[in-house]
Coordinates of C-alpha atoms in Angstrom, one line a residue:
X1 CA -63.1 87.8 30.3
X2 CA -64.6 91.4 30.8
X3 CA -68.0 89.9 30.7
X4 CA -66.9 87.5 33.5
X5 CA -65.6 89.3 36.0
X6 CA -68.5 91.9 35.8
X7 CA -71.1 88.6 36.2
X8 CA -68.9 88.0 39.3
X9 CA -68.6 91.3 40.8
X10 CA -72.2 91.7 40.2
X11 CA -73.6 88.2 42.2
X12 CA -71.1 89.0 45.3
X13 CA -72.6 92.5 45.2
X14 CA -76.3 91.3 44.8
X15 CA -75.2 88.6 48.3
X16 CA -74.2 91.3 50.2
X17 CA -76.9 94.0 49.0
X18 CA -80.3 94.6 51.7
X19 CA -81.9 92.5 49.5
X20 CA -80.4 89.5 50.6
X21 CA -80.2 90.3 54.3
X22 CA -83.8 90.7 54.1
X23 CA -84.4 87.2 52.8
X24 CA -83.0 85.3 55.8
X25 CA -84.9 87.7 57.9
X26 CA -88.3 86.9 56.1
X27 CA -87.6 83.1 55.9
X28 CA -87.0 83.3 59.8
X29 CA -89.9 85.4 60.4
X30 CA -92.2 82.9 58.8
X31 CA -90.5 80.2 60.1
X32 CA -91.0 81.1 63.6
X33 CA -94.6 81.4 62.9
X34 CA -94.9 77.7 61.8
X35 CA -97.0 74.9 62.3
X36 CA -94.4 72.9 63.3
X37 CA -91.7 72.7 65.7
X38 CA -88.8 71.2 63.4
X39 CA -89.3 74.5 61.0
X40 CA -89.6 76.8 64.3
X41 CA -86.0 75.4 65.4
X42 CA -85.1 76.0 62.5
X43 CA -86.0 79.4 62.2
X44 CA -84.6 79.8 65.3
X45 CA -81.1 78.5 64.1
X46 CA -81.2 80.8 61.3
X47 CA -81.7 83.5 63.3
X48 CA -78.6 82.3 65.6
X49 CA -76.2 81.5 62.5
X50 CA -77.2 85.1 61.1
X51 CA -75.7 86.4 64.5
X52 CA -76.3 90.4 64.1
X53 CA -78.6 93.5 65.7
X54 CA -81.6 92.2 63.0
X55 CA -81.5 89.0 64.7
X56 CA -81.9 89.9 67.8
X57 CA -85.1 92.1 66.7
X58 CA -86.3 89.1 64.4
X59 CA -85.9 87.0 67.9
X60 CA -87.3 89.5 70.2
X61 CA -90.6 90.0 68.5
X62 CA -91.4 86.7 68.2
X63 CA -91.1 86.6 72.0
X64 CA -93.0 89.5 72.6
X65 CA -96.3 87.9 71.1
X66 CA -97.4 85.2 72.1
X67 CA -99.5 83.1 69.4
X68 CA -103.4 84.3 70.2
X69 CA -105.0 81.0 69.1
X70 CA -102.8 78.8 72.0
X71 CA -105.3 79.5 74.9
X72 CA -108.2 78.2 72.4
X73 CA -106.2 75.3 70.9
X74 CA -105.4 74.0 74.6
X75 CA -108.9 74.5 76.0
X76 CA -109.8 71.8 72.6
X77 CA -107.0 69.5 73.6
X78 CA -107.6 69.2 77.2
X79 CA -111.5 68.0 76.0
X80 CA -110.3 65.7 73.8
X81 CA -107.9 64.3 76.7
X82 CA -110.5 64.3 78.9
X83 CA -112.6 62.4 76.7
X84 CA -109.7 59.6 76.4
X85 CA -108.3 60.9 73.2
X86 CA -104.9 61.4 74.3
X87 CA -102.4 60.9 71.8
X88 CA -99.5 58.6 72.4
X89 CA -96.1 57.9 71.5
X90 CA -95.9 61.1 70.4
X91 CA -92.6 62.5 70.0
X92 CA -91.3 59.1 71.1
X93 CA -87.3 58.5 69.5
X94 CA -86.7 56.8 66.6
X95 CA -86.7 53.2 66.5
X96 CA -89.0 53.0 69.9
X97 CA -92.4 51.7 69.4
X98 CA -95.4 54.5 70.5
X99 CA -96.2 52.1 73.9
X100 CA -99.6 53.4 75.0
X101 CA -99.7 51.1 77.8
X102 CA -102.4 49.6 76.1
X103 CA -104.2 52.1 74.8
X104 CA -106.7 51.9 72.0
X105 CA -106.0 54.3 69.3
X106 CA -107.6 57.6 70.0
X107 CA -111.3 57.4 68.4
X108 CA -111.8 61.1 67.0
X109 CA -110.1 60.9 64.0
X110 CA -106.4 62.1 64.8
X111 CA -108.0 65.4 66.1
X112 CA -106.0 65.3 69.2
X113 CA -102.9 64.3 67.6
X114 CA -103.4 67.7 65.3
X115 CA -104.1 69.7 68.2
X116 CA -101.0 68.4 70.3
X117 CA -98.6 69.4 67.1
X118 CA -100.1 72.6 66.8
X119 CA -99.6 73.7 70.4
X120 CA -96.0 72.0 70.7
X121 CA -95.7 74.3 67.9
X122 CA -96.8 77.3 69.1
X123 CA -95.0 76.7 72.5
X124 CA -91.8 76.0 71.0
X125 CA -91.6 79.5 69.9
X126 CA -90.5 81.0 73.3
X127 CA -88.3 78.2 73.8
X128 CA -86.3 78.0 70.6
X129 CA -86.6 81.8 70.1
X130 CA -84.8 82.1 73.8
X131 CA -82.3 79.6 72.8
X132 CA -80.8 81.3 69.9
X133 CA -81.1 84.9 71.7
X134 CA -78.6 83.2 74.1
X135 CA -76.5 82.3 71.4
X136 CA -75.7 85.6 70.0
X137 CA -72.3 87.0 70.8
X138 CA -71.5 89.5 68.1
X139 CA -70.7 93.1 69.5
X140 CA -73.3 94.4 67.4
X141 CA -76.5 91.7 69.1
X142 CA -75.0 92.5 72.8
X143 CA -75.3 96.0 72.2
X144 CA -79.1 96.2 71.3
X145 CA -79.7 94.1 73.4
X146 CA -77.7 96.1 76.5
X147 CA -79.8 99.6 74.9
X148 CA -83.0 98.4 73.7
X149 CA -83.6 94.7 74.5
X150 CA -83.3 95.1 78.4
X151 CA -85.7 97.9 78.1
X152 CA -88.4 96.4 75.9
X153 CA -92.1 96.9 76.5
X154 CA -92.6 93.1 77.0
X155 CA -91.9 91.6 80.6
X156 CA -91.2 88.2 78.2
X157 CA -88.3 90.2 75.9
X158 CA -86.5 91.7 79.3
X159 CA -86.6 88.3 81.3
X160 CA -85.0 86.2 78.4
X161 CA -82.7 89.1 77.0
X162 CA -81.4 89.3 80.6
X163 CA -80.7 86.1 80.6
X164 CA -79.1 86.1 76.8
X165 CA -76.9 88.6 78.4
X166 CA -75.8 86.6 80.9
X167 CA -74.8 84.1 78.8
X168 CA -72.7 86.4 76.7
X169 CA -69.9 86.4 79.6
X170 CA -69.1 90.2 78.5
X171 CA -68.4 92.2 81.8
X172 CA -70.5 95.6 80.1
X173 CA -73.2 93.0 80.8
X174 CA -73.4 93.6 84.0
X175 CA -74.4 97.0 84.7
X176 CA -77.6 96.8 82.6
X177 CA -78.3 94.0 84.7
X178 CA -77.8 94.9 88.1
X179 CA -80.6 97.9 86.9
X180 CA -83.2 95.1 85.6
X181 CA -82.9 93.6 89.5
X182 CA -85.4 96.3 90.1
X183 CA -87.5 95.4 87.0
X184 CA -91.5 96.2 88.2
X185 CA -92.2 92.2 86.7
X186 CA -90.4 89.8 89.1
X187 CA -90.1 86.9 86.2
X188 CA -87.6 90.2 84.4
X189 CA -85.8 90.4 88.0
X190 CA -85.2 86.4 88.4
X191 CA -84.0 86.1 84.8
X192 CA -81.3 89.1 85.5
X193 CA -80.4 87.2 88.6
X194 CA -79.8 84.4 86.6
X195 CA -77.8 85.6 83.8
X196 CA -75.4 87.3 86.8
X197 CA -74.9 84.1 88.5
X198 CA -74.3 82.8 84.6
X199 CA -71.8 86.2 83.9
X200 CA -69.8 84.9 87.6
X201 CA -68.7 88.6 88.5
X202 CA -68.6 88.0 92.5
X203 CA -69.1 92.1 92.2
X204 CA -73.0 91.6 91.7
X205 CA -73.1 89.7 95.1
X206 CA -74.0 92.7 97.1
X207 CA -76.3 93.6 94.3
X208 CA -77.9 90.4 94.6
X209 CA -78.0 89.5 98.3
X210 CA -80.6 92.4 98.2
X211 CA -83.3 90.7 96.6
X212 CA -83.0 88.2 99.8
X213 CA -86.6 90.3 101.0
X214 CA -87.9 90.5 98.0
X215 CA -92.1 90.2 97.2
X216 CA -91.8 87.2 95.1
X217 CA -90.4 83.8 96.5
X218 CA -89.3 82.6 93.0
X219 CA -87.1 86.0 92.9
X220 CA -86.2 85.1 96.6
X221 CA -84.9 81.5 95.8
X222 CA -82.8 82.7 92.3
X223 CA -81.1 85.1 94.8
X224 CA -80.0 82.4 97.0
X225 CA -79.2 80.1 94.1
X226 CA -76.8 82.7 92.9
X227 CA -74.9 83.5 96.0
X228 CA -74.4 79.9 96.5
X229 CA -73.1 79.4 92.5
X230 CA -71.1 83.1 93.2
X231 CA -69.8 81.5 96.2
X232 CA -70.9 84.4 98.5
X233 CA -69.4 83.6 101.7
X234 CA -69.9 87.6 102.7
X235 CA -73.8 87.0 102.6
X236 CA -73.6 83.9 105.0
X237 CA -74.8 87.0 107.4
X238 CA -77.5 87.9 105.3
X239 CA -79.1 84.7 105.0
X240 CA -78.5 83.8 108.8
X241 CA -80.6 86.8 109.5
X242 CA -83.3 85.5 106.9
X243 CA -84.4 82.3 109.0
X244 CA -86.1 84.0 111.7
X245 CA -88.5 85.8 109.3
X246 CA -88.8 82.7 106.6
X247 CA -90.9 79.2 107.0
X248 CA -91.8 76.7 104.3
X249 CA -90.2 76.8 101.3
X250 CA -87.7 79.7 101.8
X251 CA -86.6 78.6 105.3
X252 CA -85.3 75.6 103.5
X253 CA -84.0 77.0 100.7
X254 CA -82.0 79.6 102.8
X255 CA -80.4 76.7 105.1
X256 CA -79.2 74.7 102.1
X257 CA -77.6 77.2 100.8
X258 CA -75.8 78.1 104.2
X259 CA -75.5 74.2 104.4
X260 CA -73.2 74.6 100.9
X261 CA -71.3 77.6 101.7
X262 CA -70.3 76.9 105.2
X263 CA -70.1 73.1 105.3
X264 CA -72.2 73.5 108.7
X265 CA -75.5 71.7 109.2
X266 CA -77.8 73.1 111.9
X267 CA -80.8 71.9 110.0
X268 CA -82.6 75.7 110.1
X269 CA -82.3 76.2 113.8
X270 CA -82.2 80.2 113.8
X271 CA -80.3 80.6 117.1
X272 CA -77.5 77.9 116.4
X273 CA -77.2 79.8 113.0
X274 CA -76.9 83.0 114.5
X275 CA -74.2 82.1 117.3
X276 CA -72.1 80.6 114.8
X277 CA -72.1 83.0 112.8
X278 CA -71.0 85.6 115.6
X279 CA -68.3 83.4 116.9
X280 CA -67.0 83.3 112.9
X281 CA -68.3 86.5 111.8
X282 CA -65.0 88.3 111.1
X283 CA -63.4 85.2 108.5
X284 CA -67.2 85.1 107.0
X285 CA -67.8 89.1 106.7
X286 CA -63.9 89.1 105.0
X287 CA -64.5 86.4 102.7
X288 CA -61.5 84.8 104.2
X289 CA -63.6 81.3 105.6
X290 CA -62.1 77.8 104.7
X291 CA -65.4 75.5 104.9
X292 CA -64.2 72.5 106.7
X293 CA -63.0 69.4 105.1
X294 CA -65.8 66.0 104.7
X295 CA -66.2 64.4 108.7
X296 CA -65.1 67.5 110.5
X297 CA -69.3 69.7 109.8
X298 CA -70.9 70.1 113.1
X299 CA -74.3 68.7 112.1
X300 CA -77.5 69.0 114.5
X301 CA -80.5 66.0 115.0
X302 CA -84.1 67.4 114.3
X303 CA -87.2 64.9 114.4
X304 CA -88.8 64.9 111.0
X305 CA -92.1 67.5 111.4
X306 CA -93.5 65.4 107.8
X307 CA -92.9 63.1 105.2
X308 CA -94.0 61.7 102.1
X309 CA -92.3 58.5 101.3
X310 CA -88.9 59.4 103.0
X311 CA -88.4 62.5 101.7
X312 CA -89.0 65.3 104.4
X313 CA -92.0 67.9 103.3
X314 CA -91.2 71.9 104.1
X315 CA -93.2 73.2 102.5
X316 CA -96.7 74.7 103.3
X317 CA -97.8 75.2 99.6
X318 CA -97.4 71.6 98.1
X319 CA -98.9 69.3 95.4
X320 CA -98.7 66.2 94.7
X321 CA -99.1 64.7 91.2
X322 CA -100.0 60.8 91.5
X323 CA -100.2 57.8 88.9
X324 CA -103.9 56.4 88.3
X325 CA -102.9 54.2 85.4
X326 CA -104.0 50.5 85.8
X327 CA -101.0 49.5 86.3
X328 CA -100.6 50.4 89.8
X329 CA -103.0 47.9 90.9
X330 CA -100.2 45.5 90.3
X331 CA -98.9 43.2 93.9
X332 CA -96.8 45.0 96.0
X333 CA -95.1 43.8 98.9
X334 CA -95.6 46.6 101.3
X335 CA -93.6 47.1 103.9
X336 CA -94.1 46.1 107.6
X337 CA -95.4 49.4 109.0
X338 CA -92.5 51.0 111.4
X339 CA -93.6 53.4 114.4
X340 CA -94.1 56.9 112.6
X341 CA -91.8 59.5 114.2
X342 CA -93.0 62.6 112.3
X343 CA -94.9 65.2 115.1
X344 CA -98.6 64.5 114.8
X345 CA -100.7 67.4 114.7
X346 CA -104.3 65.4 115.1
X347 CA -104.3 66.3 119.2
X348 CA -105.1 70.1 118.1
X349 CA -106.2 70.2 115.1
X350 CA -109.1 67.4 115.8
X351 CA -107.0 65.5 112.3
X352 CA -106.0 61.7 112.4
X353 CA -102.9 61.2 114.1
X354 CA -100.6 60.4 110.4
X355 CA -99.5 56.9 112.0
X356 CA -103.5 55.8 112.6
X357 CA -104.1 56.2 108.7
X358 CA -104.3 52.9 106.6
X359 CA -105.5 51.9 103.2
X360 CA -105.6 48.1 102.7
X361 CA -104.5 46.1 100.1
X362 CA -100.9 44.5 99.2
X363 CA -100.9 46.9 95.9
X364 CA -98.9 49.9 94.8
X365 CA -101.8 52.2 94.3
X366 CA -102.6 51.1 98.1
X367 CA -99.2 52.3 99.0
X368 CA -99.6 55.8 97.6
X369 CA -102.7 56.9 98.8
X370 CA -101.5 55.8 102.0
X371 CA -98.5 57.6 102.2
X372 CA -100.1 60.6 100.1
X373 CA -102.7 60.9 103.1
X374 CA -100.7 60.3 106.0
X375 CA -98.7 63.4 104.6
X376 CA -101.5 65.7 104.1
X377 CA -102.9 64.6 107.9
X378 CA -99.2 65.7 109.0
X379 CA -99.9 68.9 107.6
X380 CA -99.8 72.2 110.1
X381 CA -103.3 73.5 109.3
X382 CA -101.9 76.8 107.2
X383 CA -100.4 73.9 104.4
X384 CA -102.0 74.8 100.7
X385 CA -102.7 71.6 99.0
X386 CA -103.8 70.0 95.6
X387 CA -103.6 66.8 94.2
X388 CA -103.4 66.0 89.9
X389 CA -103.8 62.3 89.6
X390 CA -103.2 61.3 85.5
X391 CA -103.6 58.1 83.4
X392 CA -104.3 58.7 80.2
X393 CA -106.3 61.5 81.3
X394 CA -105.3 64.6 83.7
X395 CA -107.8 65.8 87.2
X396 CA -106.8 68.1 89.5
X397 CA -108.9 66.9 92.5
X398 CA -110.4 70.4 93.9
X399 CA -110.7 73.4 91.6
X400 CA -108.4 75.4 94.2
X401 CA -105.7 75.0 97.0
X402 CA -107.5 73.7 100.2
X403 CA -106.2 74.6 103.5
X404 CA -105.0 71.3 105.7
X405 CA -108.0 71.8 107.5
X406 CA -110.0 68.8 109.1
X407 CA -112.6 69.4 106.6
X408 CA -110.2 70.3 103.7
X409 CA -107.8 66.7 104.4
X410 CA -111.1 64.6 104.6
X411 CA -112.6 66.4 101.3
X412 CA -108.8 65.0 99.4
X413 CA -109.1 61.3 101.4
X414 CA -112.6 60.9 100.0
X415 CA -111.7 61.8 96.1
X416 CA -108.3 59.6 96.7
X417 CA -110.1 56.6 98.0
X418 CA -112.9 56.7 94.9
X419 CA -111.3 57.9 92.3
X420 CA -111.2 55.1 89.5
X421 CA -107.3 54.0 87.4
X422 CA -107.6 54.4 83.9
X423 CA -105.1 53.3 81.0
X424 CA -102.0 55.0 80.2
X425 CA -99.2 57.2 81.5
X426 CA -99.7 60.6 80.8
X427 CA -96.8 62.0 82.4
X428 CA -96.6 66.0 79.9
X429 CA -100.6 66.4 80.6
X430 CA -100.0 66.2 84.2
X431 CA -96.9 68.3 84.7
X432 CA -98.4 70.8 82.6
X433 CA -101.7 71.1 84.3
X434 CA -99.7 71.4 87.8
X435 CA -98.0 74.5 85.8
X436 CA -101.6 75.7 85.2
X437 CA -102.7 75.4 88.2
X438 CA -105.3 78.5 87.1
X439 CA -106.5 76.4 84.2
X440 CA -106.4 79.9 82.3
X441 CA -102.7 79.1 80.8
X442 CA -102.1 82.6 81.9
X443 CA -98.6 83.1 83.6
X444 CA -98.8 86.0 85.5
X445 CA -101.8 84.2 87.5
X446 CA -99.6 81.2 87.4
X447 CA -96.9 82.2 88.4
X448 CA -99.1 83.7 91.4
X449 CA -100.0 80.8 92.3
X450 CA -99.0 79.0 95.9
X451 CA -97.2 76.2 94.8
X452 CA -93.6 76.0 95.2
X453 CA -93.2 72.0 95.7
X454 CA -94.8 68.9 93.7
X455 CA -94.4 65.6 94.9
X456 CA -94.5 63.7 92.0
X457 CA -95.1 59.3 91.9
X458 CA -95.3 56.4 89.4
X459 CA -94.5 53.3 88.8
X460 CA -92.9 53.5 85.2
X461 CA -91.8 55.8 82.5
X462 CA -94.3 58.3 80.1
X463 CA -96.4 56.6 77.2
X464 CA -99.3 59.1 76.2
X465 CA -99.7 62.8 75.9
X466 CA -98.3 65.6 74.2
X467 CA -94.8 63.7 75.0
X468 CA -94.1 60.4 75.7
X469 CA -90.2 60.7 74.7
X470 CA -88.5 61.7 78.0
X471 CA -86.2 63.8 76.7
X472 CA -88.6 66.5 75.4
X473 CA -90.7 66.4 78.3
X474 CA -87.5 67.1 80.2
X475 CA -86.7 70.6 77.4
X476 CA -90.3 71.8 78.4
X477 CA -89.9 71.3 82.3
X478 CA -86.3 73.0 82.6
X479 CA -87.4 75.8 80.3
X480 CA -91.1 76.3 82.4
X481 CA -89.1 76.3 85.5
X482 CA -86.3 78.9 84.8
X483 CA -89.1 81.4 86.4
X484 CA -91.6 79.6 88.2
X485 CA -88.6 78.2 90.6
X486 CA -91.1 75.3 91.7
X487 CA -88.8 72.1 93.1
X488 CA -90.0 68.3 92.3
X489 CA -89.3 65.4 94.2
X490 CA -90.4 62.0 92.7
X491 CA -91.2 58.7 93.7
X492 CA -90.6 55.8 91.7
X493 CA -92.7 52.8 92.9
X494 CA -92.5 49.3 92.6
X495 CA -92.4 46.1 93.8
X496 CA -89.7 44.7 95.5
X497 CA -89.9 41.6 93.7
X498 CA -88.9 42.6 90.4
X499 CA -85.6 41.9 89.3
X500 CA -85.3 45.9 88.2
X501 CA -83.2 44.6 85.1
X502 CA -85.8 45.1 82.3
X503 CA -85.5 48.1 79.4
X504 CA -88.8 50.1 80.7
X505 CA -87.6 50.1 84.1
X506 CA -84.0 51.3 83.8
X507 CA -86.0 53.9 82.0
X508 CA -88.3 55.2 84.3
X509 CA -85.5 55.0 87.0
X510 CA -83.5 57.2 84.8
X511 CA -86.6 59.5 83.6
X512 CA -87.6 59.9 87.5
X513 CA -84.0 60.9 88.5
X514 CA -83.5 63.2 86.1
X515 CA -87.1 64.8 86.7
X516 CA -86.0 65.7 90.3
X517 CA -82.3 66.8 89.8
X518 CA -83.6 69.2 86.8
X519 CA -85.4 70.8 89.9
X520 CA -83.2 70.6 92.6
X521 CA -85.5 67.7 94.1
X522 CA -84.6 64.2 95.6
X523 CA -85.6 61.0 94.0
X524 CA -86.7 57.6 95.4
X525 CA -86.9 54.2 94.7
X526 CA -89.3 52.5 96.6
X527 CA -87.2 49.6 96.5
X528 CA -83.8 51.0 97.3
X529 CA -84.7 53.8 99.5
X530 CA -83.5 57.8 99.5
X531 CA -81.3 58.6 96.4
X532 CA -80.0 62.4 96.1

């Protein structure tokens, strides 16, 4: 019996010695440095179920270096796609069959199937390791994080352990976080944004409202996202005193969000604004405004400056991302052309009037180059354009952003017009080369870069690249754009005749809906017009 109970004593003493706290800690540790993602979730999830101050560290390092062979494996893949070696079906859910769209099966051996699982490895890290660093809520986690985390050496560790603390909804969070606002990396400063809106403390508004002039538009549009989630009617003054210093992007961001918190629409006119804000300035400034109930908003008529499809363009740093894949050759009824109200800018700028522009042909590829050009000819001559088209393969059309210059418009209508369809939809590749604008996969130069809106059209849902399965292409976008702020609007095209009742269509309807609304974007069917 003796003998027993010292056996006993001895194995719970031996679970709870270093010893066996250091084994999780190694099995996560090599985990996280996997060549696959299932055993860096896992590794991850470990880390979260071990919920402690080693955790944290164990989480926090893998964050802080990034995995030095990604640039070179990514350079190989984007050959090999190039070359029409995409993979596809990958990643595709159970039970659905790979649908390459009629794809051959890639000819160099599986090469680019190894290199795709390699780098959805290796960029899984950030995203799982985030994941569970958001999941720790012991008091012992918060508080390295609140004295060591927040103050890490890496910009990558601050941004996401600013966030983490967010999501821990304790109040001490907030101090250490109103301090990271003036972070010297502006990724650290829209993170801590971020995880105040998350935390909810209408105490941080004034805190926030400040970063309304900051340096970085991404940091500029998470403040205005979180005084409208904060409910910050006492900055209604601040942003109304924004819109005569803002255009493009911002301007539009700041009026939505005035738009939300006031009920008013005045569709960014700075004066009307302004002398509604004086004649309510005392019920705004005292947080005491009741926004008005639906049919009673005061809502003003602009003429639409630009559009692509119906969806009005503000912004002057835009790209559009269009489908090349055979299948848009298909019939499409086009619609009889309508008088085009947007303001032409041709008279000045020696440009095509938009309305004069016509490709022929009853197809759905005819449509969007179309519309894609009479857009970029409606562009003020300051726009900063781009275009990605993707089949089975990716192309960004000029190495840089052009200017909407005569000479810049007719250099994008000329690659449009010749530029051949290929097999495929490649829908990852693309989204991740408009991310990479740089083509260095660097994110400081990438998040440098002048692109705060993507246009985004196809005609059906994903079925080669990295990801064809919707979901995960979905994980990646919303966790790429928690810094880079970029919005995406997408176009779903096809042709009226279709009886829009078939498995692959409800699919892309659904994939193209969610893409925009992950982004704050608006979505439209071709066939049924604007949906928000």
């Amino acid at each position: 019996m003796r003998w027993t109970l010292g056996l006993s004593l001895c194995f719970v003493l031996g679970l709870s010695s270093p010893s066996f706290a250091d084994d999780w800690e190694k099995k996560a540790k090599s985990l996280l440095r996997a060549s696959t993602e299932e055993d860096v979730e896992q590794g991850a999830k470990l880390c979260s179920s071990n919920d402690s101050k080693e955790a944290a560290e164990v989480l926090c390092k893998a964050l802080a270096k990034p995995p030095k062979d990604l640039g070179v494996l990514r350079k190989q893949y984007a050959k090999s796609v190039k070359a029409g070696n995409a993979p596809h079906g990958l990643g595709n859910p159970p039970g659905r069959r790979g649908g390459g769209g009629g794809l051959p099966e890639p000819e160099d051996g599986g090469e680019s199937l190894r290199l795709a699982l390699l780098i959805n490895a290796r960029m899984s890290i950030e995203r799982h390791a985030a994941s569970a660093l958001g999941r720790l809520k012991s008091k012992a986690a918060i508080d390295w994080m609140i004295k060591r985390g927040i103050k890490h050496k890496s910009w990558r560790v601050r941004s996401e352990v600013a966030l983490a603390l967010g999501k821990s909804k304790k109040n001490r969070a907030r101090n250490p976080l109103v301090k990271a606002l003036k972070d010297k990396h502006p990724a650290v400063r829209s993170m801590s944004v971020d995880g105040l809106a998350i935390l909810g403390l209408k105490a941080s508004i004034n805190d926030i409202k400040e970063l309304l002039k900051d340096k970085s538009w991404q940091v500029q549009v998470a403040a205005i996202d979180a005084l409208v989630k904060l409910d910050g009617i006492t900055a209604v003054g601040d942003l109304v005193g924004r819109l005569p210093q803002e255009t493009g992007r911002i301007l539009s961001e700041v009026d939505r969000a005035l738009q939300k918190l006031t009920g008013q629409n005045f569709k960014a006119d700075a004066a009307l604004w302004k002398t509604w804000y004086e004649a309510n300035k005392a019920a705004l400034d005292g947080g005491t405004y009741k926004r008005p109930k639906s049919g009673k908003t005061t809502t003003v008529e602009r003429p639409i400056k630009n559009k692509f499809f119906s969806i009005s363009v503000d912004s002057g740093r835009v790209l559009f991302v269009i489908d090349y894949s055979k299948s848009m050759r298909r019939n499409f009824e086009r619609p009889q052309k309508k008088e085009d109200k947007r303001v032409a800018t041709g008279s000045k700028s020696k440009k095509k009037d938009p309305a004069s522009v016509s490709v022929p042909g009853e197809t759905r590829i005819a449509e969007a180059k179309e519309q894609a050009l009479r857009t970029m000819y409606g562009f003020p001559k300051e726009t900063q354009f781009n275009v990605v088209i993707y089949h089975y393969g990716v192309e960004l059309l000029a190495p840089k952003m052009i200017a909407a210059s005569p000479r810049g418009v007719k250099y994008m209508e000329d690659k449009l017009l010749n530029e051949e369809l290929g097999l495929g939809t490649n829908v990852f590749d693309a989204l991740d080369r408009a991310y990479d604008l740089s083509g260095t996969y660097n994110f400081d130069k990438n998040y440098k870069a002048p692109v705060d809106t993507i246009y985004f059209l196809s005609d059906g849902a994903p079925t080669s690249g990295r990801f064809a399965n919707p979901k995960k292409i979905l994980d990646s976008l919303k966790h790429w754009n928690r810094t880079r702020k970029i919005r995406i609007h997408t176009v779903l095209i096809r042709a009226p005749a279709e009886p829009g009742k078939g498995r692959g269509e409800r699919r892309a309807i659904r994939f193209m809906q969610q893409l925009a609304r992950a982004t704050g974007g608006q979505f439209v069917d071709c066939k049924k017009g604007m949906s928000k």
